């Protein structure tokens, strides 16, 4: 089972848990935290933004798609929030 498949199962479970009122709030919260943690393990592309010009060329910066923190130019594999970053389509 891949992380994406596991995430789909947990999301389905969360919908079921929130539908039934007799389920404990601790169980709903724990499943929600598991979803959040698993989502961070699935790599996401960084958000790009232009930050002015340097030497006549546009400066492209990158932010975490999860928390919005600026990502370092050394192509970190994870943001400080724990989000896995997919740099596969970004040129060095």
PDB file of C-alpha atoms in Angstrom:
ATOM      1  CA  UNK A   1       0.000   0.000   0.000  1.00  0.00           C
ATOM      2  CA  UNK A   2       1.378   3.396  -0.945  1.00  0.00           C
ATOM      3  CA  UNK A   3       1.196   6.486   1.257  1.00  0.00           C
ATOM      4  CA  UNK A   4      -1.442   7.949  -1.064  1.00  0.00           C
ATOM      5  CA  UNK A   5      -3.579   4.820  -0.793  1.00  0.00           C
ATOM      6  CA  UNK A   6      -3.218   4.795   2.994  1.00  0.00           C
ATOM      7  CA  UNK A   7      -4.171   8.467   3.097  1.00  0.00           C
ATOM      8  CA  UNK A   8      -7.349   7.765   1.115  1.00  0.00           C
ATOM      9  CA  UNK A   9      -8.293   5.023   3.586  1.00  0.00           C
ATOM     10  CA  UNK A  10      -7.690   7.287   6.586  1.00  0.00           C
ATOM     11  CA  UNK A  11      -9.719  10.083   4.991  1.00  0.00           C
ATOM     12  CA  UNK A  12     -12.610   7.662   4.370  1.00  0.00           C
ATOM     13  CA  UNK A  13     -12.339   6.534   7.977  1.00  0.00           C
ATOM     14  CA  UNK A  14     -12.386  10.156   9.156  1.00  0.00           C
ATOM     15  CA  UNK A  15     -15.625  10.781   7.258  1.00  0.00           C
ATOM     16  CA  UNK A  16     -17.165   7.722   8.922  1.00  0.00           C
ATOM     17  CA  UNK A  17     -15.898   8.694  12.368  1.00  0.00           C
ATOM     18  CA  UNK A  18     -17.305  12.204  12.162  1.00  0.00           C
ATOM     19  CA  UNK A  19     -20.653  10.875  10.913  1.00  0.00           C
ATOM     20  CA  UNK A  20     -21.317   8.753  14.012  1.00  0.00           C
ATOM     21  CA  UNK A  21     -21.870  10.758  17.175  1.00  0.00           C
ATOM     22  CA  UNK A  22     -21.054   7.914  19.583  1.00  0.00           C
ATOM     23  CA  UNK A  23     -17.400   7.772  18.461  1.00  0.00           C
ATOM     24  CA  UNK A  24     -14.991   9.364  20.942  1.00  0.00           C
ATOM     25  CA  UNK A  25     -13.521  12.731  20.060  1.00  0.00           C
ATOM     26  CA  UNK A  26     -10.079  11.339  20.932  1.00  0.00           C
ATOM     27  CA  UNK A  27     -10.387   8.753  18.165  1.00  0.00           C
ATOM     28  CA  UNK A  28     -11.466  11.387  15.637  1.00  0.00           C
ATOM     29  CA  UNK A  29      -8.593  13.675  16.684  1.00  0.00           C
ATOM     30  CA  UNK A  30      -6.014  10.872  16.588  1.00  0.00           C
ATOM     31  CA  UNK A  31      -7.100   9.851  13.091  1.00  0.00           C
ATOM     32  CA  UNK A  32      -6.950  13.502  12.005  1.00  0.00           C
ATOM     33  CA  UNK A  33      -3.391  13.791  13.278  1.00  0.00           C
ATOM     34  CA  UNK A  34      -2.442  10.603  11.441  1.00  0.00           C
ATOM     35  CA  UNK A  35      -3.836  12.134   8.242  1.00  0.00           C
ATOM     36  CA  UNK A  36      -1.819  15.329   8.767  1.00  0.00           C
ATOM     37  CA  UNK A  37       1.382  13.367   9.397  1.00  0.00           C
ATOM     38  CA  UNK A  38       0.895  11.124   6.373  1.00  0.00           C
ATOM     39  CA  UNK A  39       0.085  14.098   4.103  1.00  0.00           C
ATOM     40  CA  UNK A  40       3.501  15.570   4.955  1.00  0.00           C
ATOM     41  CA  UNK A  41       5.237  12.370   3.848  1.00  0.00           C
ATOM     42  CA  UNK A  42       3.797  12.660   0.340  1.00  0.00           C
ATOM     43  CA  UNK A  43       6.167  14.965  -1.584  1.00  0.00           C
ATOM     44  CA  UNK A  44       4.632  18.202  -2.884  1.00  0.00           C
ATOM     45  CA  UNK A  45       6.094  20.649  -5.377  1.00  0.00           C
ATOM     46  CA  UNK A  46       7.337  23.892  -3.819  1.00  0.00           C
ATOM     47  CA  UNK A  47       5.385  27.078  -4.505  1.00  0.00           C
ATOM     48  CA  UNK A  48       7.339  29.464  -6.738  1.00  0.00           C
ATOM     49  CA  UNK A  49       7.259  33.241  -6.523  1.00  0.00           C
ATOM     50  CA  UNK A  50       9.244  36.043  -8.113  1.00  0.00           C
ATOM     51  CA  UNK A  51      11.267  38.200  -5.757  1.00  0.00           C
ATOM     52  CA  UNK A  52      12.422  41.050  -7.981  1.00  0.00           C
ATOM     53  CA  UNK A  53      15.421  41.097 -10.281  1.00  0.00           C
ATOM     54  CA  UNK A  54      19.163  40.521  -9.857  1.00  0.00           C
ATOM     55  CA  UNK A  55      21.640  41.319 -12.613  1.00  0.00           C
ATOM     56  CA  UNK A  56      18.715  41.804 -14.995  1.00  0.00           C
ATOM     57  CA  UNK A  57      17.242  38.345 -14.378  1.00  0.00           C
ATOM     58  CA  UNK A  58      14.137  37.512 -12.363  1.00  0.00           C
ATOM     59  CA  UNK A  59      14.838  35.973  -8.975  1.00  0.00           C
ATOM     60  CA  UNK A  60      12.704  32.912  -8.298  1.00  0.00           C
ATOM     61  CA  UNK A  61      12.219  31.888  -4.688  1.00  0.00           C
ATOM     62  CA  UNK A  62      10.419  28.862  -3.266  1.00  0.00           C
ATOM     63  CA  UNK A  63       7.975  28.384  -0.412  1.00  0.00           C
ATOM     64  CA  UNK A  64       6.651  25.308   1.317  1.00  0.00           C
ATOM     65  CA  UNK A  65       3.208  24.355  -0.045  1.00  0.00           C
ATOM     66  CA  UNK A  66       2.161  23.301   3.452  1.00  0.00           C
ATOM     67  CA  UNK A  67       3.237  26.117   5.796  1.00  0.00           C
ATOM     68  CA  UNK A  68       4.471  28.851   3.445  1.00  0.00           C
ATOM     69  CA  UNK A  69       7.981  28.983   4.909  1.00  0.00           C
ATOM     70  CA  UNK A  70      10.727  30.034   2.529  1.00  0.00           C
ATOM     71  CA  UNK A  71      12.772  27.069   1.360  1.00  0.00           C
ATOM     72  CA  UNK A  72      16.535  27.218   1.145  1.00  0.00           C
ATOM     73  CA  UNK A  73      18.258  27.242  -2.225  1.00  0.00           C
ATOM     74  CA  UNK A  74      20.121  24.006  -1.397  1.00  0.00           C
ATOM     75  CA  UNK A  75      16.977  22.036  -2.284  1.00  0.00           C
ATOM     76  CA  UNK A  76      16.122  20.613   1.138  1.00  0.00           C
ATOM     77  CA  UNK A  77      14.151  17.394   0.939  1.00  0.00           C
ATOM     78  CA  UNK A  78      11.910  18.479   3.832  1.00  0.00           C
ATOM     79  CA  UNK A  79      10.653  21.798   5.124  1.00  0.00           C
ATOM     80  CA  UNK A  80      11.109  22.567   8.805  1.00  0.00           C
ATOM     81  CA  UNK A  81       7.361  21.805   9.248  1.00  0.00           C
ATOM     82  CA  UNK A  82       8.071  18.239   8.088  1.00  0.00           C
ATOM     83  CA  UNK A  83       6.560  18.496   4.593  1.00  0.00           C
ATOM     84  CA  UNK A  84       8.428  16.394   2.033  1.00  0.00           C
ATOM     85  CA  UNK A  85       9.381  18.538  -0.979  1.00  0.00           C
ATOM     86  CA  UNK A  86       9.398  17.351  -4.602  1.00  0.00           C
ATOM     87  CA  UNK A  87      12.115  19.252  -6.500  1.00  0.00           C
ATOM     88  CA  UNK A  88      11.909  17.018  -9.597  1.00  0.00           C
ATOM     89  CA  UNK A  89      10.576  19.751 -11.896  1.00  0.00           C
ATOM     90  CA  UNK A  90      12.772  22.572 -10.581  1.00  0.00           C
ATOM     91  CA  UNK A  91      15.999  23.397 -12.371  1.00  0.00           C
ATOM     92  CA  UNK A  92      19.061  23.912 -10.214  1.00  0.00           C
TER      93      UNK A  92
END
